[in-house]
PDB file of C-alpha atoms and ligand atoms in Angstrom:
ATOM      1  CA  MET H   1      61.938  -5.955 -25.430  1.00 83.00           C
ATOM      2  CA  VAL H   2      61.668  -3.893 -22.262  1.00 94.00           C
ATOM      3  CA  ARG H   3      58.722  -1.529 -22.458  1.00 97.00           C
ATOM      4  CA  ARG H   4      59.257   2.148 -21.687  1.00 98.00           C
ATOM      5  CA  LEU H   5      57.113   4.790 -20.047  1.00 98.00           C
ATOM      6  CA  GLY H   6      57.968   8.492 -20.157  1.00 98.00           C
ATOM      7  CA  VAL H   7      56.932  10.667 -17.212  1.00 98.00           C
ATOM      8  CA  THR H   8      56.854  14.400 -17.804  1.00 98.00           C
ATOM      9  CA  GLY H   9      55.362  17.576 -16.343  1.00 97.00           C
ATOM     10  CA  GLY H  10      56.247  21.167 -15.617  1.00 95.00           C
ATOM     11  CA  ILE H  11      58.159  22.466 -12.617  1.00 95.00           C
ATOM     12  CA  GLY H  12      56.370  21.592  -9.361  1.00 95.00           C
ATOM     13  CA  SER H  13      53.851  19.293 -11.073  1.00 96.00           C
ATOM     14  CA  GLY H  14      55.069  16.307  -9.044  1.00 96.00           C
ATOM     15  CA  LYS H  15      57.096  14.202 -11.521  1.00 96.00           C
ATOM     16  CA  THR H  16      59.627  13.218  -8.897  1.00 96.00           C
ATOM     17  CA  THR H  17      56.878  12.409  -6.372  1.00 96.00           C
ATOM     18  CA  VAL H  18      55.047  10.228  -8.899  1.00 97.00           C
ATOM     19  CA  CYS H  19      58.266   8.474  -9.917  1.00 98.00           C
ATOM     20  CA  ARG H  20      59.034   7.762  -6.270  1.00 97.00           C
ATOM     21  CA  ILE H  21      55.808   5.730  -6.106  1.00 97.00           C
ATOM     22  CA  PHE H  22      56.699   3.860  -9.311  1.00 98.00           C
ATOM     23  CA  ARG H  23      60.089   3.093  -7.734  1.00 98.00           C
ATOM     24  CA  VAL H  24      58.358   1.589  -4.704  1.00 97.00           C
ATOM     25  CA  LEU H  25      56.478  -0.654  -7.152  1.00 98.00           C
ATOM     26  CA  GLY H  26      59.878  -1.860  -8.392  1.00 97.00           C
ATOM     27  CA  VAL H  27      60.044   0.091 -11.631  1.00 98.00           C
ATOM     28  CA  PRO H  28      63.548   1.366 -12.532  1.00 98.00           C
ATOM     29  CA  VAL H  29      63.549   5.134 -13.169  1.00 98.00           C
ATOM     30  CA  PHE H  30      66.032   7.019 -15.355  1.00 98.00           C
ATOM     31  CA  VAL H  31      66.104  10.707 -14.408  1.00 98.00           C
ATOM     32  CA  ALA H  32      67.034  12.663 -17.540  1.00 97.00           C
ATOM     33  CA  ASP H  33      68.176  15.715 -15.630  1.00 96.00           C
ATOM     34  CA  VAL H  34      70.627  13.719 -13.512  1.00 97.00           C
ATOM     35  CA  ALA H  35      71.921  11.926 -16.615  1.00 98.00           C
ATOM     36  CA  ALA H  36      72.425  15.259 -18.397  1.00 97.00           C
ATOM     37  CA  ARG H  37      74.481  16.615 -15.499  1.00 97.00           C
ATOM     38  CA  GLN H  38      76.565  13.444 -15.406  1.00 97.00           C
ATOM     39  CA  ILE H  39      77.203  13.558 -19.146  1.00 97.00           C
ATOM     40  CA  MET H  40      78.130  17.253 -19.091  1.00 97.00           C
ATOM     41  CA  ASN H  41      80.551  16.641 -16.223  1.00 97.00           C
ATOM     42  CA  ARG H  42      82.163  13.429 -17.372  1.00 96.00           C
ATOM     43  CA  ASP H  43      81.854  12.675 -21.088  1.00 96.00           C
ATOM     44  CA  PRO H  44      85.122  13.908 -22.668  1.00 96.00           C
ATOM     45  CA  ALA H  45      83.619  14.470 -26.133  1.00 97.00           C
ATOM     46  CA  ILE H  46      80.683  16.429 -24.692  1.00 97.00           C
ATOM     47  CA  ARG H  47      83.012  18.504 -22.488  1.00 97.00           C
ATOM     48  CA  LYS H  48      85.007  19.435 -25.563  1.00 97.00           C
ATOM     49  CA  GLU H  49      81.892  20.441 -27.499  1.00 97.00           C
ATOM     50  CA  ILE H  50      80.571  22.532 -24.609  1.00 97.00           C
ATOM     51  CA  ASN H  51      83.868  24.383 -24.347  1.00 97.00           C
ATOM     52  CA  ALA H  52      83.793  24.995 -28.100  1.00 97.00           C
ATOM     53  CA  ILE H  53      80.258  26.429 -27.897  1.00 96.00           C
ATOM     54  CA  ALA H  54      81.151  28.550 -24.831  1.00 95.00           C
ATOM     55  CA  GLY H  55      84.369  29.755 -26.440  1.00 94.00           C
ATOM     56  CA  LYS H  56      86.262  29.132 -23.185  1.00 95.00           C
ATOM     57  CA  ASP H  57      87.208  26.410 -20.698  1.00 96.00           C
ATOM     58  CA  LEU H  58      84.303  25.770 -18.322  1.00 97.00           C
ATOM     59  CA  TYR H  59      86.024  22.901 -16.502  1.00 96.00           C
ATOM     60  CA  SER H  60      88.729  24.514 -14.412  1.00 94.00           C
ATOM     61  CA  THR H  61      87.470  22.658 -11.292  1.00 93.00           C
ATOM     62  CA  ASP H  62      87.017  19.454 -13.324  1.00 88.00           C
ATOM     63  CA  GLU H  63      83.234  19.795 -12.982  1.00 94.00           C
ATOM     64  CA  LEU H  64      81.230  21.978 -15.357  1.00 97.00           C
ATOM     65  CA  ASP H  65      80.955  25.568 -14.125  1.00 97.00           C
ATOM     66  CA  ARG H  66      77.160  25.635 -14.406  1.00 95.00           C
ATOM     67  CA  LYS H  67      76.858  29.215 -13.166  1.00 95.00           C
ATOM     68  CA  GLU H  68      79.182  30.494 -15.867  1.00 95.00           C
ATOM     69  CA  LEU H  69      77.399  28.454 -18.534  1.00 96.00           C
ATOM     70  CA  ALA H  70      74.038  29.882 -17.360  1.00 93.00           C
ATOM     71  CA  ARG H  71      75.539  33.373 -17.462  1.00 95.00           C
ATOM     72  CA  LEU H  72      76.820  32.861 -21.037  1.00 94.00           C
ATOM     73  CA  ILE H  73      73.496  31.420 -22.186  1.00 92.00           C
ATOM     74  CA  PHE H  74      71.368  34.117 -20.540  1.00 87.00           C
ATOM     75  CA  ASN H  75      69.488  35.960 -23.300  1.00 85.00           C
ATOM     76  CA  ARG H  76      71.288  33.949 -25.992  1.00 91.00           C
ATOM     77  CA  PRO H  77      68.796  31.268 -27.044  1.00 89.00           C
ATOM     78  CA  GLU H  78      71.059  30.213 -29.926  1.00 94.00           C
ATOM     79  CA  LEU H  79      73.784  29.130 -27.474  1.00 94.00           C
ATOM     80  CA  LEU H  80      71.251  27.202 -25.391  1.00 93.00           C
ATOM     81  CA  ARG H  81      69.968  25.524 -28.538  1.00 95.00           C
ATOM     82  CA  ARG H  82      73.505  24.438 -29.457  1.00 97.00           C
ATOM     83  CA  VAL H  83      74.216  23.063 -25.974  1.00 96.00           C
ATOM     84  CA  ASN H  84      70.927  21.170 -26.037  1.00 96.00           C
ATOM     85  CA  ALA H  85      71.704  19.811 -29.498  1.00 96.00           C
ATOM     86  CA  VAL H  86      74.826  18.223 -28.012  1.00 97.00           C
ATOM     87  CA  VAL H  87      73.475  17.095 -24.635  1.00 97.00           C
ATOM     88  CA  HIS H  88      69.972  15.835 -25.494  1.00 96.00           C
ATOM     89  CA  PRO H  89      71.023  13.181 -28.024  1.00 96.00           C
ATOM     90  CA  ALA H  90      73.686  11.963 -25.570  1.00 97.00           C
ATOM     91  CA  VAL H  91      71.050  11.606 -22.833  1.00 97.00           C
ATOM     92  CA  LEU H  92      68.785   9.711 -25.226  1.00 97.00           C
ATOM     93  CA  ARG H  93      71.611   7.329 -26.155  1.00 97.00           C
ATOM     94  CA  MET H  94      72.369   6.728 -22.480  1.00 97.00           C
ATOM     95  CA  PHE H  95      68.696   5.988 -21.737  1.00 98.00           C
ATOM     96  CA  ASP H  96      68.432   3.685 -24.743  1.00 96.00           C
ATOM     97  CA  GLU H  97      71.436   1.617 -23.625  1.00 97.00           C
ATOM     98  CA  TRP H  98      70.311   1.573 -19.978  1.00 97.00           C
ATOM     99  CA  ALA H  99      66.750   0.509 -20.892  1.00 97.00           C
ATOM    100  CA  ALA H 100      67.908  -2.217 -23.259  1.00 96.00           C
ATOM    101  CA  LYS H 101      69.952  -3.808 -20.482  1.00 96.00           C
ATOM    102  CA  SER H 102      67.110  -3.797 -17.943  1.00 96.00           C
ATOM    103  CA  GLU H 103      65.510  -7.044 -16.803  1.00 95.00           C
ATOM    104  CA  ALA H 104      62.339  -5.276 -15.595  1.00 96.00           C
ATOM    105  CA  PRO H 105      59.050  -5.599 -17.564  1.00 96.00           C
ATOM    106  CA  TYR H 106      59.171  -1.863 -18.137  1.00 98.00           C
ATOM    107  CA  VAL H 107      61.274   1.158 -17.180  1.00 98.00           C
ATOM    108  CA  ILE H 108      60.610   4.886 -16.804  1.00 98.00           C
ATOM    109  CA  MET H 109      62.300   8.002 -18.134  1.00 98.00           C
ATOM    110  CA  GLU H 110      61.510  11.070 -16.027  1.00 98.00           C
ATOM    111  CA  ALA H 111      62.070  14.303 -17.969  1.00 97.00           C
ATOM    112  CA  ALA H 112      60.621  17.806 -17.628  1.00 95.00           C
ATOM    113  CA  ILE H 113      61.396  18.480 -21.291  1.00 94.00           C
ATOM    114  CA  LEU H 114      60.534  15.031 -22.641  1.00 96.00           C
ATOM    115  CA  PHE H 115      58.809  16.294 -25.794  1.00 96.00           C
ATOM    116  CA  GLU H 116      61.221  19.174 -26.378  1.00 93.00           C
ATOM    117  CA  ALA H 117      64.174  16.743 -26.272  1.00 94.00           C
ATOM    118  CA  ARG H 118      62.346  14.280 -28.564  1.00 94.00           C
ATOM    119  CA  ALA H 119      62.555  11.606 -25.832  1.00 96.00           C
ATOM    120  CA  ASP H 120      58.935  10.708 -26.648  1.00 96.00           C
ATOM    121  CA  THR H 121      60.337   8.872 -29.683  1.00 96.00           C
ATOM    122  CA  LEU H 122      62.124   6.409 -27.374  1.00 96.00           C
ATOM    123  CA  VAL H 123      59.203   5.443 -25.133  1.00 98.00           C
ATOM    124  CA  ASP H 124      56.030   3.423 -25.736  1.00 97.00           C
ATOM    125  CA  ARG H 125      53.750   5.741 -23.792  1.00 98.00           C
ATOM    126  CA  VAL H 126      53.974   9.058 -21.972  1.00 98.00           C
ATOM    127  CA  ALA H 127      52.301  10.020 -18.699  1.00 98.00           C
ATOM    128  CA  SER H 128      51.973  13.762 -18.190  1.00 98.00           C
ATOM    129  CA  ILE H 129      51.671  15.083 -14.650  1.00 97.00           C
ATOM    130  CA  SER H 130      49.755  18.297 -14.193  1.00 95.00           C
ATOM    131  CA  ALA H 131      48.594  20.463 -11.339  1.00 95.00           C
ATOM    132  CA  PRO H 132      47.006  23.906 -11.011  1.00 95.00           C
ATOM    133  CA  VAL H 133      49.549  26.689 -11.567  1.00 95.00           C
ATOM    134  CA  GLU H 134      48.862  28.279  -8.162  1.00 95.00           C
ATOM    135  CA  GLU H 135      49.614  25.007  -6.386  1.00 96.00           C
ATOM    136  CA  ARG H 136      52.784  24.486  -8.420  1.00 96.00           C
ATOM    137  CA  ILE H 137      53.975  27.980  -7.482  1.00 96.00           C
ATOM    138  CA  ALA H 138      53.333  27.349  -3.777  1.00 95.00           C
ATOM    139  CA  ARG H 139      55.131  23.967  -3.911  1.00 95.00           C
ATOM    140  CA  VAL H 140      58.232  25.291  -5.649  1.00 95.00           C
ATOM    141  CA  MET H 141      58.420  28.451  -3.504  1.00 94.00           C
ATOM    142  CA  GLY H 142      58.315  26.211  -0.429  1.00 87.00           C
ATOM    143  CA  ARG H 143      60.964  23.863  -1.758  1.00 88.00           C
ATOM    144  CA  ASN H 144      63.508  26.142  -3.449  1.00 87.00           C
ATOM    145  CA  ASP H 145      63.220  29.446  -1.619  1.00 88.00           C
ATOM    146  CA  LEU H 146      62.314  31.265  -4.845  1.00 91.00           C
ATOM    147  CA  SER H 147      60.046  34.266  -5.220  1.00 93.00           C
ATOM    148  CA  ARG H 148      56.675  33.975  -6.909  1.00 95.00           C
ATOM    149  CA  GLU H 149      58.061  35.901  -9.915  1.00 94.00           C
ATOM    150  CA  GLU H 150      61.048  33.566 -10.260  1.00 93.00           C
ATOM    151  CA  VAL H 151      58.789  30.505 -10.257  1.00 94.00           C
ATOM    152  CA  MET H 152      56.403  32.142 -12.758  1.00 95.00           C
ATOM    153  CA  GLU H 153      59.328  32.893 -15.059  1.00 92.00           C
ATOM    154  CA  ARG H 154      60.328  29.222 -15.041  1.00 91.00           C
ATOM    155  CA  ILE H 155      56.771  28.089 -15.655  1.00 93.00           C
ATOM    156  CA  ASN H 156      56.461  30.536 -18.553  1.00 93.00           C
ATOM    157  CA  ASN H 157      59.676  29.206 -20.094  1.00 89.00           C
ATOM    158  CA  GLN H 158      58.234  25.693 -20.233  1.00 91.00           C
ATOM    159  CA  MET H 159      55.670  24.054 -22.484  1.00 92.00           C
ATOM    160  CA  GLU H 160      52.022  24.583 -21.392  1.00 92.00           C
ATOM    161  CA  ASP H 161      50.368  21.718 -19.487  1.00 92.00           C
ATOM    162  CA  GLU H 162      47.643  21.509 -22.157  1.00 93.00           C
ATOM    163  CA  GLU H 163      50.180  20.986 -24.929  1.00 95.00           C
ATOM    164  CA  ARG H 164      51.913  18.236 -22.934  1.00 96.00           C
ATOM    165  CA  ASP H 165      48.637  16.580 -22.001  1.00 95.00           C
ATOM    166  CA  GLU H 166      47.448  16.520 -25.623  1.00 96.00           C
ATOM    167  CA  GLN H 167      50.494  14.515 -26.681  1.00 96.00           C
ATOM    168  CA  SER H 168      50.395  12.096 -23.738  1.00 98.00           C
ATOM    169  CA  TYR H 169      48.771   8.669 -23.450  1.00 98.00           C
ATOM    170  CA  TYR H 170      48.059   9.193 -19.737  1.00 98.00           C
ATOM    171  CA  VAL H 171      47.399  12.403 -17.827  1.00 97.00           C
ATOM    172  CA  ILE H 172      47.703  12.407 -14.048  1.00 96.00           C
ATOM    173  CA  ASN H 173      46.051  15.286 -12.237  1.00 96.00           C
ATOM    174  CA  ASN H 174      48.289  15.861  -9.217  1.00 96.00           C
ATOM    175  CA  ALA H 175      46.359  18.697  -7.609  1.00 96.00           C
ATOM    176  CA  ASP H 176      46.807  18.814  -3.839  1.00 94.00           C
ATOM    177  CA  ASN H 177      43.389  17.264  -3.200  1.00 93.00           C
ATOM    178  CA  GLU H 178      43.684  14.405  -5.724  1.00 92.00           C
ATOM    179  CA  MET H 179      44.450  10.770  -4.961  1.00 94.00           C
ATOM    180  CA  ILE H 180      47.230   9.852  -7.339  1.00 95.00           C
ATOM    181  CA  ILE H 181      48.099   6.378  -6.085  1.00 96.00           C
ATOM    182  CA  PRO H 182      45.084   4.680  -7.753  1.00 97.00           C
ATOM    183  CA  GLU H 183      46.016   6.437 -11.021  1.00 97.00           C
ATOM    184  CA  ILE H 184      49.594   5.257 -10.743  1.00 98.00           C
ATOM    185  CA  LEU H 185      48.499   1.670 -10.006  1.00 98.00           C
ATOM    186  CA  LYS H 186      46.248   1.732 -13.067  1.00 98.00           C
ATOM    187  CA  ILE H 187      49.125   2.866 -15.299  1.00 98.00           C
ATOM    188  CA  HIS H 188      51.451   0.337 -13.675  1.00 98.00           C
ATOM    189  CA  ASN H 189      49.030  -2.540 -14.381  1.00 98.00           C
ATOM    190  CA  ASP H 190      48.502  -1.268 -17.914  1.00 97.00           C
ATOM    191  CA  MET H 191      52.256  -1.195 -18.567  1.00 98.00           C
ATOM    192  CA  LEU H 192      52.643  -4.687 -17.090  1.00 97.00           C
ATOM    193  CA  ARG H 193      49.901  -5.938 -19.436  1.00 96.00           C
ATOM    194  CA  LEU H 194      51.660  -4.306 -22.363  1.00 95.00           C
ATOM    195  CA  ALA H 195      54.923  -6.009 -21.369  1.00 95.00           C
ATOM    196  CA  GLU H 196      53.130  -9.325 -20.878  1.00 92.00           C
ATOM    197  CA  LYS H 197      51.932  -9.243 -24.496  1.00 87.00           C
ATOM    198  CA  ASP H 198      55.572  -9.365 -25.634  1.00 78.00           C
ATOM    199  CA  ARG H 199      56.261 -12.685 -23.934  1.00 73.00           C
TER     200      ARG H 199
HETATM  201  P1  LIG R 201      60.729  19.815 -10.670  1.00 75.06           P
HETATM  202  O1  LIG R 201      60.474  19.833 -12.130  1.00 75.06           O
HETATM  203  O2  LIG R 201      60.881  21.171 -10.101  1.00 75.06           O
HETATM  204  O3  LIG R 201      61.793  18.872 -10.218  1.00 75.06           O
HETATM  205  P2  LIG R 201      58.649  17.928  -9.983  1.00 75.06           P
HETATM  206  O4  LIG R 201      57.596  17.946 -11.044  1.00 75.06           O
HETATM  207  O5  LIG R 201      59.590  16.810  -9.972  1.00 75.06           O
HETATM  208  O6  LIG R 201      59.352  19.329  -9.958  1.00 75.06           O
HETATM  209  P3  LIG R 201      58.171  17.295  -7.224  1.00 75.06           P
HETATM  210  O7  LIG R 201      59.580  17.561  -6.815  1.00 75.06           O
HETATM  211  O8  LIG R 201      57.681  15.892  -7.254  1.00 75.06           O
HETATM  212  O9  LIG R 201      57.863  18.007  -8.614  1.00 75.06           O
HETATM  213  O10 LIG R 201      57.153  18.138  -6.314  1.00 75.06           O
HETATM  214  C1  LIG R 201      57.389  19.510  -6.022  1.00 75.06           C
HETATM  215  C2  LIG R 201      57.056  19.772  -4.569  1.00 75.06           C
HETATM  216  O11 LIG R 201      55.646  19.627  -4.385  1.00 75.06           O
HETATM  217  C3  LIG R 201      57.708  18.783  -3.620  1.00 75.06           C
HETATM  218  O12 LIG R 201      58.081  19.470  -2.475  1.00 75.06           O
HETATM  219  C4  LIG R 201      56.593  17.773  -3.336  1.00 75.06           C
HETATM  220  O13 LIG R 201      56.737  17.181  -2.071  1.00 75.06           O
HETATM  221  C5  LIG R 201      55.344  18.620  -3.430  1.00 75.06           C
HETATM  222  N1  LIG R 201      54.190  17.860  -3.939  1.00 75.06           N
HETATM  223  C6  LIG R 201      54.151  17.044  -5.015  1.00 75.06           C
HETATM  224  N2  LIG R 201      52.923  16.521  -5.190  1.00 75.06           N
HETATM  225  C7  LIG R 201      52.151  17.016  -4.197  1.00 75.06           C
HETATM  226  C8  LIG R 201      50.748  16.874  -3.835  1.00 75.06           C
HETATM  227  N3  LIG R 201      49.923  16.095  -4.530  1.00 75.06           N
HETATM  228  N4  LIG R 201      50.323  17.524  -2.749  1.00 75.06           N
HETATM  229  C9  LIG R 201      51.148  18.328  -2.043  1.00 75.06           C
HETATM  230  N5  LIG R 201      52.458  18.524  -2.327  1.00 75.06           N
HETATM  231  C10 LIG R 201      52.951  17.891  -3.393  1.00 75.06           C
END
C-alpha cells in the first residue's frame, strides 16, 4: 500500500514551501484546499447540499459564490460547521481514492486544518510546520496585502502551533533563519524506508 504523509501548519508557516521541496523530490502532493474548492464548484451532490445549508442558490455563475457564502457564514459558526461536515468527508474520500491509485512509494496531503478535518486518520504520519508568529505575520502581510490585525485574526482562528506539534510525528521549524532542506530530506528518507518495509 502507498504510504501517506500529512503536512500541516498554520497560515504563513510554510506548508506550501515545504511541499514544493517534496515535489522536487518526486513526491505527489494533494492540496486539500484546492480539492475542497474543486469539490464545492463541481460535485453536483455537494452543490445541492451547500445550497440547502445556505437557503439559496449560490451557483448563479456556475461557480460557487464564495464571497456570498463567507458573508452568510460570518458570525454563524453553526453554518460553517454544517458546510465543513459536507465538504471535509468529500475531500477525504477524494484523497483516499487518489492515494490508492498512486504508484509512488508515498504521497503527501497538505492541509492547514488536517487535524480539525480528521485527515490525520488517513495518513501514516504527520509533519507539522511551525514558525514564530511574528515571522508568519510578516510573510502573510507581504504576500496577501493584509493588515497585521487581519493576519492576527486568521492566526487566532486556527489551532495553536503547540497543539499541532504535540499530535505530529515530525515537527519542522521553518523560522526564517532555519535550514529546512536537511529536515525534509530526513523525513523523505524515513518515509521511503517505511514504504520499503511494505515490499
Ligand atoms: P498558507 O496557509 O497561508 O497557504 P503556507 O503555510 O502554505 O501558508 P507558504 O505559502 O509556504 O505558507 O509561505 C508563506 C510565505 O512565506 C510565502 O511568501 C513564502 O515564500 C514565505 N516563506 C516560507 N518559508 C519561508 C522561510 N523559511 N523564510 C522566508 N520566507 C519564507
